[in-house]
Coordinates of C-alpha atoms and ligand atoms in Angstrom, one line a residue:
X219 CA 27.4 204.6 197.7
X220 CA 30.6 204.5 196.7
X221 CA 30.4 201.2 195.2
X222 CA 28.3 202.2 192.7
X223 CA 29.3 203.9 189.3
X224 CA 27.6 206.4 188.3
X225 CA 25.6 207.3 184.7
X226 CA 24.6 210.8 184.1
X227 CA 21.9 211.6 181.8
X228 CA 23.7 213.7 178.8
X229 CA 21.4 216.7 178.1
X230 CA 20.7 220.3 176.5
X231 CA 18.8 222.9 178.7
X232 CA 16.6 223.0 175.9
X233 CA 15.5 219.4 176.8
X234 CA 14.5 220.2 180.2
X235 CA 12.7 223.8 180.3
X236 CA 9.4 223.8 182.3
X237 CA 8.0 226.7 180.5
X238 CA 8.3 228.0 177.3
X239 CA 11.3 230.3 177.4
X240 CA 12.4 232.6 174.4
X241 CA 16.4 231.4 174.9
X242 CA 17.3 234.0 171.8
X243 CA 16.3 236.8 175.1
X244 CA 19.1 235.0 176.3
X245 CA 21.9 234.6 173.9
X246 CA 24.5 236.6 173.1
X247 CA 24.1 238.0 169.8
X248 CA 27.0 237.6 168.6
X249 CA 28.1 233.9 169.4
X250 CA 24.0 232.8 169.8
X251 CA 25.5 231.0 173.3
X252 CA 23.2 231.3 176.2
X253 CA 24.9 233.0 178.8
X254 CA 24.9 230.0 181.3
X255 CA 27.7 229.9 183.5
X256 CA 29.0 233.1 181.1
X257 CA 30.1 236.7 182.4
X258 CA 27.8 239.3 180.3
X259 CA 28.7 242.8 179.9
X260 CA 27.6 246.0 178.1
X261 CA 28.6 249.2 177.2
X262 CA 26.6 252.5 178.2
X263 CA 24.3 251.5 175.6
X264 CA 23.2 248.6 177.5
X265 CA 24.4 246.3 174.2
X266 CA 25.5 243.6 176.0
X267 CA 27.3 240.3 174.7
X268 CA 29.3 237.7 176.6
X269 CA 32.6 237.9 177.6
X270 CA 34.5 236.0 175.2
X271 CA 33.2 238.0 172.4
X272 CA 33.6 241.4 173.8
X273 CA 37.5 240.3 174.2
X274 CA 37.3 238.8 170.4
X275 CA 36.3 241.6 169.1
X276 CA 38.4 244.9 171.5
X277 CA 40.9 242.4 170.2
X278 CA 40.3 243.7 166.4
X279 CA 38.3 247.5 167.1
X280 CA 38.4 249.3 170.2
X281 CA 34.6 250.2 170.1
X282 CA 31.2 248.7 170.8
X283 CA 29.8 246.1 167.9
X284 CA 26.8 247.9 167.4
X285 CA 27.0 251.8 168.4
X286 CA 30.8 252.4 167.7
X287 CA 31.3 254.2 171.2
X288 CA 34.8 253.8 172.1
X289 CA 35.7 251.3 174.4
X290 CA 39.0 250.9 175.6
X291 CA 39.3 247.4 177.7
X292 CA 37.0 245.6 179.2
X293 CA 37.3 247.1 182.2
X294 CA 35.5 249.9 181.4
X295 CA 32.2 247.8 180.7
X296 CA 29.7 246.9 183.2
X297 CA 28.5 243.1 184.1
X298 CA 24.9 242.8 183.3
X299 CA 24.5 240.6 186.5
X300 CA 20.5 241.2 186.2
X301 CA 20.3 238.8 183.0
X302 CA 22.8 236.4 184.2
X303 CA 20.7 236.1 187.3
X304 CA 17.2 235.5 185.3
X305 CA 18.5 233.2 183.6
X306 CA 19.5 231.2 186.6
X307 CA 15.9 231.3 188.1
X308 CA 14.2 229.6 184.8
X309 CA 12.4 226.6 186.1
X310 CA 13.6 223.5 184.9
X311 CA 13.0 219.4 185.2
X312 CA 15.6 217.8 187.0
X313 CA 17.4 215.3 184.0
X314 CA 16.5 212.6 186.0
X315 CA 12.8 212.8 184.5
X316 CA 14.5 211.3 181.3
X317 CA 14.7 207.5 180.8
X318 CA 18.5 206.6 181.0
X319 CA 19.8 205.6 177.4
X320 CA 22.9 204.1 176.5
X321 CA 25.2 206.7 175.1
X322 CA 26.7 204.4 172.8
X323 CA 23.4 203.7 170.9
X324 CA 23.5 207.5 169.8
X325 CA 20.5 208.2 170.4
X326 CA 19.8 211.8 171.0
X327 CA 16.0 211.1 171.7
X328 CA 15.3 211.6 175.3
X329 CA 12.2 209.6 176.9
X330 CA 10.4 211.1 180.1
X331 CA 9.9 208.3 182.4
X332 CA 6.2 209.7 183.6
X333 CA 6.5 207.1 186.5
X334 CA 10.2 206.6 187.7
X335 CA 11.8 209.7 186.8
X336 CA 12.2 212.7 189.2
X337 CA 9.8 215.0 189.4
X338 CA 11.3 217.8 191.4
X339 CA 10.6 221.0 189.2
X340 CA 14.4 223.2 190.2
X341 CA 16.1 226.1 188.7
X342 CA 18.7 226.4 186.2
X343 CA 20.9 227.7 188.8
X344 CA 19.9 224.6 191.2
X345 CA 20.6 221.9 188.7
X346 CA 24.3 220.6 189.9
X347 CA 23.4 220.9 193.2
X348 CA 20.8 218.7 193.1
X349 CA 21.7 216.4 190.6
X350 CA 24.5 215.7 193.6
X351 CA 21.4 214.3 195.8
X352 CA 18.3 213.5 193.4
X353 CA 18.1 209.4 194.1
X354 CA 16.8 209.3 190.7
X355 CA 20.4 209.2 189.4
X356 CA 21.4 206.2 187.5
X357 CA 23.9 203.6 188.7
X358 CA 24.9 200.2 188.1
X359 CA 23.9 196.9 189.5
X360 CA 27.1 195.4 191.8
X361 CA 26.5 191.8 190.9
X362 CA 28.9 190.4 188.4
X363 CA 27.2 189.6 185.5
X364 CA 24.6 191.6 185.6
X365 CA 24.8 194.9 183.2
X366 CA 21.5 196.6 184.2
X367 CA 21.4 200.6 185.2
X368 CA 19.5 201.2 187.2
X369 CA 17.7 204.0 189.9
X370 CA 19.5 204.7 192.9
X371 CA 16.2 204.0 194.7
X372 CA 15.5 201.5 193.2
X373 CA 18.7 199.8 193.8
X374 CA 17.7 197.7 196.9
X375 CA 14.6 196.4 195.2
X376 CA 17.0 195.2 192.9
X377 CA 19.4 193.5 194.3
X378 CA 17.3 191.9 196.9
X379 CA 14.7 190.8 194.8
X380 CA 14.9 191.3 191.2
X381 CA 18.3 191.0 190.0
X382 CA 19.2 187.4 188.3
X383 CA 22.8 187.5 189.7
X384 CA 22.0 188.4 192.8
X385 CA 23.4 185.4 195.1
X386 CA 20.7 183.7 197.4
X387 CA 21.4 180.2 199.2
X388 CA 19.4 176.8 198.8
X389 CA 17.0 176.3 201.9
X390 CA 16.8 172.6 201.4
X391 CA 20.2 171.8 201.4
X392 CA 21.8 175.0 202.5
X393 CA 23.8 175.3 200.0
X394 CA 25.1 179.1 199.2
X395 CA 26.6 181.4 196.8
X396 CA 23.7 180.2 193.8
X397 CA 23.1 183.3 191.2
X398 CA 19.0 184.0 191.6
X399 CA 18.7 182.6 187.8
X400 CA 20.0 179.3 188.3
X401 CA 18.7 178.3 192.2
X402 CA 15.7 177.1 189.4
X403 CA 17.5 174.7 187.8
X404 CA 19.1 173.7 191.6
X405 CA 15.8 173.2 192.7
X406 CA 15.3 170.1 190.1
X407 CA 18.0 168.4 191.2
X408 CA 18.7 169.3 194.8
X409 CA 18.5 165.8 196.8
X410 CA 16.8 167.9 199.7
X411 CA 14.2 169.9 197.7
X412 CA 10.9 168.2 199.1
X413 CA 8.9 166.7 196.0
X414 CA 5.5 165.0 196.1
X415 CA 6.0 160.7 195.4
X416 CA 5.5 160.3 191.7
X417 CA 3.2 157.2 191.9
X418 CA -0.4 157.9 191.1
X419 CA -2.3 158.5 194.2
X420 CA 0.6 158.6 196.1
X421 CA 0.3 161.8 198.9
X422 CA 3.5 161.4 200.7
X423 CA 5.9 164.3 200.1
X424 CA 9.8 163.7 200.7
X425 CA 13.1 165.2 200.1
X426 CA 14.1 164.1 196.6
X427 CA 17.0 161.7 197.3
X428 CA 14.6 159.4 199.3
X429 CA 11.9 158.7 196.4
X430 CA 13.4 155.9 194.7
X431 CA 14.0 154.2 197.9
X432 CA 10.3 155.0 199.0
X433 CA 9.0 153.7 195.8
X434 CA 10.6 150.4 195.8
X435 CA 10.1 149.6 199.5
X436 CA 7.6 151.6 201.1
X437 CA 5.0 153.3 198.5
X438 CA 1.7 151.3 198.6
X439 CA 0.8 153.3 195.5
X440 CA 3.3 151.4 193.0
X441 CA 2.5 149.6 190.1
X442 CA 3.2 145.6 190.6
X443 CA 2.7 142.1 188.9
X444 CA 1.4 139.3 190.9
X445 CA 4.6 137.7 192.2
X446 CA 3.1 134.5 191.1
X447 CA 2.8 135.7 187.4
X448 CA 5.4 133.8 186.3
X449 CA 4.2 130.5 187.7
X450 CA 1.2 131.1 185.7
X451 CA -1.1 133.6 187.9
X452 CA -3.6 134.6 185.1
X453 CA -4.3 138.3 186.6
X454 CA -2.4 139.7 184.2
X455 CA -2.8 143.4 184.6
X456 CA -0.8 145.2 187.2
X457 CA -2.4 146.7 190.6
X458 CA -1.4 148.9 193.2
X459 CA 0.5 147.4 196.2
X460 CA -1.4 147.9 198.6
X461 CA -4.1 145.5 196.8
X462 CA -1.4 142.8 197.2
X463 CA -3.1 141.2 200.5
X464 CA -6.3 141.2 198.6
X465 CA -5.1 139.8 195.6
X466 CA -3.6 136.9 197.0
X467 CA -6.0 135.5 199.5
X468 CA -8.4 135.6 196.5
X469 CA -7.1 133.6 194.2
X470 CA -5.8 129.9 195.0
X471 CA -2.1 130.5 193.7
X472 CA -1.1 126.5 194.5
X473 CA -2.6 125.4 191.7
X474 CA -0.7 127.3 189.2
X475 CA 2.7 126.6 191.1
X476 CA 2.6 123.0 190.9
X477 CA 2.4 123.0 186.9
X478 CA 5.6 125.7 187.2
X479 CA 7.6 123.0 189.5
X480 CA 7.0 120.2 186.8
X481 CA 8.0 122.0 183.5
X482 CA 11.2 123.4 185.9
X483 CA 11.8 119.6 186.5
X484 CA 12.0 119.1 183.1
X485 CA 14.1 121.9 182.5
X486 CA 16.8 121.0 185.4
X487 CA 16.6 117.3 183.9
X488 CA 17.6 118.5 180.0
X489 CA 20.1 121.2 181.8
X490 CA 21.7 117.9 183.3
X491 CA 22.1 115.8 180.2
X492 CA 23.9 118.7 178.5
X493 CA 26.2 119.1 181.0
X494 CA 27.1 115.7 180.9
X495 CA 28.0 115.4 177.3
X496 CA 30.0 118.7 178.2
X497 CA 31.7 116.8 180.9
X498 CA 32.4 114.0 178.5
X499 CA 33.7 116.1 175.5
X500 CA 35.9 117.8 178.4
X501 CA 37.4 114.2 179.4
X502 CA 37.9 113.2 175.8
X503 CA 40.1 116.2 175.3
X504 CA 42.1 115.8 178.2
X505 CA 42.5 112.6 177.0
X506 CA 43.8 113.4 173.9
X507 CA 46.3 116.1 175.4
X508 CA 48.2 113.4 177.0
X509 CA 47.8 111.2 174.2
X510 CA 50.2 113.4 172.4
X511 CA 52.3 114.1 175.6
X512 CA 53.0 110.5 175.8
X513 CA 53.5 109.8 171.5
X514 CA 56.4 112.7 172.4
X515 CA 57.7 110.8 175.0
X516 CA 57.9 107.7 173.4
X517 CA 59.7 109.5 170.5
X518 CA 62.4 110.1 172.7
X519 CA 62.8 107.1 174.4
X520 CA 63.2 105.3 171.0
X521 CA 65.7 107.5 170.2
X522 CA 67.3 107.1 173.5
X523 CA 67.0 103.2 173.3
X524 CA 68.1 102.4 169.8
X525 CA 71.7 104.3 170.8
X526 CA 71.7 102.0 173.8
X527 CA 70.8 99.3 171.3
X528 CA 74.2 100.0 169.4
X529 CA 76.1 99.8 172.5
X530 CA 74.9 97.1 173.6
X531 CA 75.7 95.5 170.5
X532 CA 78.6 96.7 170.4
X533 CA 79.7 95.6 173.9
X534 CA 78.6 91.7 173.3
X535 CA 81.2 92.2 170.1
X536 CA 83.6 93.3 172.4
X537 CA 83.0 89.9 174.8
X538 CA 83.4 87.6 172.4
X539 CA 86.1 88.4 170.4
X540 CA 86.5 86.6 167.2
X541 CA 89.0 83.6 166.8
X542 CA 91.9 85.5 165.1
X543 CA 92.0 88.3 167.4
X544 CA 94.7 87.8 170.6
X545 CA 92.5 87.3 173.9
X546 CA 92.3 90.3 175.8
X547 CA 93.5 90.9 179.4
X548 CA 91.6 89.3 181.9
X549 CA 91.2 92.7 184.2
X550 CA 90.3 94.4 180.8
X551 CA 87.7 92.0 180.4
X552 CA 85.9 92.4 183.6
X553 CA 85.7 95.8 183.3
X554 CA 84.0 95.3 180.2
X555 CA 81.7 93.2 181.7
X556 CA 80.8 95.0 184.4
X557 CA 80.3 98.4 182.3
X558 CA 78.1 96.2 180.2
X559 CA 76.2 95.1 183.1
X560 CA 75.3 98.8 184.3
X561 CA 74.0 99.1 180.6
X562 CA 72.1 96.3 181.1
X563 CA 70.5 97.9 183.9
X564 CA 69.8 101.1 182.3
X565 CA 68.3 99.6 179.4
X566 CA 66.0 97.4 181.3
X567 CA 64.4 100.0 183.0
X568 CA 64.3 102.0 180.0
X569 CA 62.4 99.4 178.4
X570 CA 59.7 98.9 181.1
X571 CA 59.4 103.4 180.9
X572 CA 58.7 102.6 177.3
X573 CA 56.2 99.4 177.2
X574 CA 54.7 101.2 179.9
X575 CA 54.2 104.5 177.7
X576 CA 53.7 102.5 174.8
X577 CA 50.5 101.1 176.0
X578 CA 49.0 104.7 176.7
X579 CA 48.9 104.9 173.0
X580 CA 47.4 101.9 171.7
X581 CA 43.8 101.5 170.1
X582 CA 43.4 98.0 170.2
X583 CA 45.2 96.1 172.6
X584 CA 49.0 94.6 173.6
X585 CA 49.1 91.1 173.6
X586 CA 51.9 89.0 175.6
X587 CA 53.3 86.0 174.4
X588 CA 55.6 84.1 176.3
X589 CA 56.7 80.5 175.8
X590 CA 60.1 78.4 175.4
X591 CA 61.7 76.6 172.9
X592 CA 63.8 73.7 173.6
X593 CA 66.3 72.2 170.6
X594 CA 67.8 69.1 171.0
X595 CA 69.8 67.2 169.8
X596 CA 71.5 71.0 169.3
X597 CA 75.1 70.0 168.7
X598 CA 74.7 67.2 166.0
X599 CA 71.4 69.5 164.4
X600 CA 73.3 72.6 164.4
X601 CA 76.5 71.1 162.4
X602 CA 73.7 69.0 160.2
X603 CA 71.7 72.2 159.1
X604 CA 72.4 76.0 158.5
X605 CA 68.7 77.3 160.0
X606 CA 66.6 75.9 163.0
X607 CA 63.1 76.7 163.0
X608 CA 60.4 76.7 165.5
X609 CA 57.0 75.1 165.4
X610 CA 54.8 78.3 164.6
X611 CA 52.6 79.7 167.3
X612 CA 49.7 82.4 166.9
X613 CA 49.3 85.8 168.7
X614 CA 46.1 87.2 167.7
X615 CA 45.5 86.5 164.2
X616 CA 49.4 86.5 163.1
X617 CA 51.5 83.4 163.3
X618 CA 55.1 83.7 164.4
X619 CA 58.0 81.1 164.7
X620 CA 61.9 81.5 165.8
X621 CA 64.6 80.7 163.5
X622 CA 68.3 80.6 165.2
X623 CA 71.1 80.1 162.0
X624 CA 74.0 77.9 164.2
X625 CA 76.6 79.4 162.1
X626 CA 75.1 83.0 161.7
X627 CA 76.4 85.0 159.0
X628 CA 79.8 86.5 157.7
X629 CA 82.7 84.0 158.7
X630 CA 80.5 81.4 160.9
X631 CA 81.9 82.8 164.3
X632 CA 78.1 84.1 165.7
X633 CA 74.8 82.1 166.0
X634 CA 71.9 84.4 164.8
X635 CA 68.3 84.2 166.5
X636 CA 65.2 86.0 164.9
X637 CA 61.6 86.1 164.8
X638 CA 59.3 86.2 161.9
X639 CA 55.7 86.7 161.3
X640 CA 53.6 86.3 158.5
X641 CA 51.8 90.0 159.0
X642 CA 51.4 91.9 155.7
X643 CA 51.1 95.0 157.7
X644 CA 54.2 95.8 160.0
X645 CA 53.2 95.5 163.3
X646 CA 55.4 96.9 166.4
X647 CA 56.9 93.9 168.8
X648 CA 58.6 94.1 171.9
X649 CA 61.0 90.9 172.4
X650 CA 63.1 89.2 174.8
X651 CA 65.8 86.0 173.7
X652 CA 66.6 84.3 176.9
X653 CA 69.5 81.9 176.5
X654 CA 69.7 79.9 179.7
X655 CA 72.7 79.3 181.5
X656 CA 72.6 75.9 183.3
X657 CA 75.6 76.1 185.3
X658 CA 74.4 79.9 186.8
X659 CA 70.9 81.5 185.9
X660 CA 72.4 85.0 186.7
X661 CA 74.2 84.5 183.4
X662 CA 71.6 83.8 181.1
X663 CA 72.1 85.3 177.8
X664 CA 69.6 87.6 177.0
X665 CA 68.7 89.9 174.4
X666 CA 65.9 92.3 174.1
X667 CA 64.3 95.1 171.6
X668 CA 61.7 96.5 170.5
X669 CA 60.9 97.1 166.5
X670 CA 58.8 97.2 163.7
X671 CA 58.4 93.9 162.1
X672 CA 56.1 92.2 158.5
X673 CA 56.3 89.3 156.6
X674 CA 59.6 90.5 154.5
X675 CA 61.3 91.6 158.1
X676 CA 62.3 89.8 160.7
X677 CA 63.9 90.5 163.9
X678 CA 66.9 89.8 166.2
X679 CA 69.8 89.2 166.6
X680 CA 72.7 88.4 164.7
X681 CA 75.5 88.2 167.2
X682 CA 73.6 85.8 169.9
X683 CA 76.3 84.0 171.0
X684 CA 79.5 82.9 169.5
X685 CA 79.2 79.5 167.9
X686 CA 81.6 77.7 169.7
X687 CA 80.3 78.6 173.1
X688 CA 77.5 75.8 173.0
X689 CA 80.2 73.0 172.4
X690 CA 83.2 74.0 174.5
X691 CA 80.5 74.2 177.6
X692 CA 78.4 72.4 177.0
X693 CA 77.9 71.9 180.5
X694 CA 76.5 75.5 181.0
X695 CA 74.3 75.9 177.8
X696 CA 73.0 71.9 177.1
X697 CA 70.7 70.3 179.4
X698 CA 70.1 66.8 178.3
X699 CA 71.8 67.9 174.7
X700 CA 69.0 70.4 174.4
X701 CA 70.0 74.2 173.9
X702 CA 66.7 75.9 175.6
X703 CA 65.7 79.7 174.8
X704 CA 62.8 81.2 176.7
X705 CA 61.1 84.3 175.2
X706 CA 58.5 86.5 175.4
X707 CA 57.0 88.7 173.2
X708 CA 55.0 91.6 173.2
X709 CA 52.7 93.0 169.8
X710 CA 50.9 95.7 169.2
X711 CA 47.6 95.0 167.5
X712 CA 45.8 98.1 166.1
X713 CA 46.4 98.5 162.7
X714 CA 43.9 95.7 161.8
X715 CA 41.7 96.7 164.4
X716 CA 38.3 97.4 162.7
X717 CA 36.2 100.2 164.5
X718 CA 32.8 98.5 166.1
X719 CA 29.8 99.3 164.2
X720 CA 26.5 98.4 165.7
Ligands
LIG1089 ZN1 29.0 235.8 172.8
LIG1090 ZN1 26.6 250.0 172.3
LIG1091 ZN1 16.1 215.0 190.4
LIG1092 ZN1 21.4 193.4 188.9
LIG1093 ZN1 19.6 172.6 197.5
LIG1094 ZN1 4.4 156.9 197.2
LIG1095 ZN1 -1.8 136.3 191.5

């Protein structure tokens, strides 16, 4: 029991008097005490008042309070153990007949508890004794949280059955140390608890966590649409499970499925058609992505080429030297020539990379050309007149003709070669001058671009070959007195391409 606290009722003997009892026959006159647990005495009068206030008052007068015969000291009274004792023997209710009330609510009302409270009727004399065993006394319940006071016999009622704190352990899932107030609550959600299936006319009881399992697989009781609803079964309310064999070997479910197939036919035919044009807008994009790849590209090829170009240009200048400059070293020269014959190289390869990434871009189409022009009579025409031209010849819908100047421009020292057109829109051209060597076709003089070209701009070459070359060998660059140039020539038609309309 020592665990236990314990709350003791507070009370006044008054309070707990089985009889009536005239308490004045037992206080002492003078302080209107009882004379509970008090020494009495009394002089020879048999005036007799309690101990403290005989000494009180010797204290002040050596004599007795009411018939003034001398007394000394105390000592020389006698102890009135007969009322002392009487008052002992007054029958009493143990305190425990009282309801317990919290002090702290002051309240000075006491309640008997008819049926809890002790009922042991004791003397005055036997009161702390017993109190010391009565197991009516008042203690506190153990559990934490709970505040109740309680009876000492009723303590074990308590805690084993009543008390909300007390801790019990889940039987389904054996689970312990759960407060009595909230196993409740546990019991709704413990996976183990056994419930009843939820389905209407459903009997089987299981442990919780298998229900939703039971209802999707095993419950016959459940809820279901005909699986052929959606190919157009018409029962259209739902019916237990276990109906299912019924259902379906009543009704001829064929029927319905074949009309399902067709319209799904349709469906995969109309899915296919729009992933086609999806497929097609996909390749028209990729398309376009390297469109602009390749209109990058040729940007910096041009850019590339047209600095060739200048070398080029500049290297044939360098080959033929004009008249009234001294002739240069013979070594000097063929290193010239050979650096200008690795140019060469580079260049012609560049200008395949860029025809080839040319014709990525074109709407429209590039057309070839490629034809010879024979002169003859070259040595007396070209001293007879300062331009040559071609018969005209037609590429598409333009016409074109070559026109080589004998003595070129500035001082006379070049022959010029060029093409015109008679576009009114500038059109790209990629061209090739081939001057044939007769005496060793490895030395044929070429010359090659690529440009923009209209009616007002021609193109070519200004510096073609130095205009003496033709008659000083006129063994290498005559045949039968004819100077012959092949040439080819490549155009770009799209700008007057007209989009088809049908
Ligand atoms: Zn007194
Ligand atoms: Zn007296
Ligand atoms: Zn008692
Ligand atoms: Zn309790
Ligand atoms: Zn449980
Ligand atoms: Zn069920
Ligand atoms: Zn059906």
């Amino acid at each position: 029991m020592a665990e236990y606290t314990h709350y003791f009722i507070q009370y006044n003997l008054t309070d707990i008097f089985y009889e009536d009892v005239n308490i004045e026959k037992y206080s002492c006159s003078i302080c209107y005490e009882s004379v509970y647990k008090k020494e009495i005495y009394q002089c020879k009068e048999i005036h007799w008042f309690c101990k403290t206030c005989w000494a009180e008052s010797l204290f002040k007068k050596k004599e007795c309070m009411i018939c003034r015969c001398i007394v000394k000291s105390i000592s020389e009274l006698s102890r009135n153990r007969f009322i002392e004792q009487d008052f002992l023997n007054i029958k009493v209710n143990c305190p425990n007949s009282f309801k317990y009330i919290d002090e702290n609510k002051n309240n000075n009302n006491k309640i008997k508890d008819l049926e809890n409270g002790c009922k042991d009727i004791i003397t005055i004399g036997e009161i702390e004794k017993h109190l010391k065993q009565c197991k009516f006394t008042h203690i506190k319940c153990k559990f934490i949280g709970c505040n109740k006071i309680i009876r000492l016999n009723q303590v074990e009622k308590h805690e084993k059955e009543q008390c909300e704190f007390r801790l019990e352990y889940c039987r389904y899932c054996d689970t312990d140390g759960i407060t009595s107030r909230s196993l409740e609550n546990h019991y709704k959600e413990c996976p183990k608890f056994i419930v009843k299936c939820s389905e209407n006319g459903c009997t089987v009881q299981l442990e919780r966590s298998q229900l939703e399992s039971h209802i999707e697989k095993q419950c016959q009781m459940v809820m279901i649409d005909c699986p052929y609803k959606i190919y157009g079964c018409e029962q259209s309310n739902r019916f237990p499970k276990s109906n299912l064999t019924q259902h379906l070997s009543s009704i001829n479910h064929t029927l319905a499925m074949g009309s399902m197939i067709e319209s799904q036919s349709l469906q995969i035919k109309e899915t296919n058609i729009k992933y086609e044009n999806l497929l097609n807008k996909i390749n028209k994009l990729e398309q376009l992505e390297t469109e602009s790849k390749c209109d990058q590209l040729y940007d910096k090829f041009y850019q590339f080429e047209s600095k060739i170009d200048k070398k080029l240009n500049n290297l044939q200048l360098d080959l033929y030297p004009k008249d009234n400059q001294q002739p240069q070293q013979k070594e000097q020269k063929e290193q010239k020539e050979q650096k200008e014959q690795q140019e060469r190289i580079k260049f012609d390869d560049l200008f395949e990379k860029v025809s080839k990434v040319n014709s990525y871009f074109i709407n429209g189409c590039l057309l070839k050309y490629k034809n010879r022009w024979s002169i003859s009579n070259y040595l007396t025409e070209s001293r007879k007149y300062r331009k040559i031209t071609s018969p005209s010849f037609k590429i598409y819908d333009k016409k074109f003709k070559l026109v080589i100047y004998p003595q070129g421009k500035d001082d006379g020292s070049y022959t010029s070669l060029f093409l015109k057109s008679d576009s009114i829109n500038p059109i790209k051209v990629f061209y090739k001058f081939v001057l044939l060597n007769f005496k060793d076709e490895s030395k044929n003089l070429i010359f090659k671009n690529k440009s923009i070209m209209d009616k007002e701009k021609s193109v070519g070459c200004h510096y073609f070959i130095k205009s003496t070359e033709p008659g000083k060998k006129p063994e290498v660059w005559l045949k039968d007195d004819s100077l012959v140039i092949d040439f080819s020539i490549e155009v770009n038609i799209n700008n007057d391409i007209k989009p088809l309309e049908s």
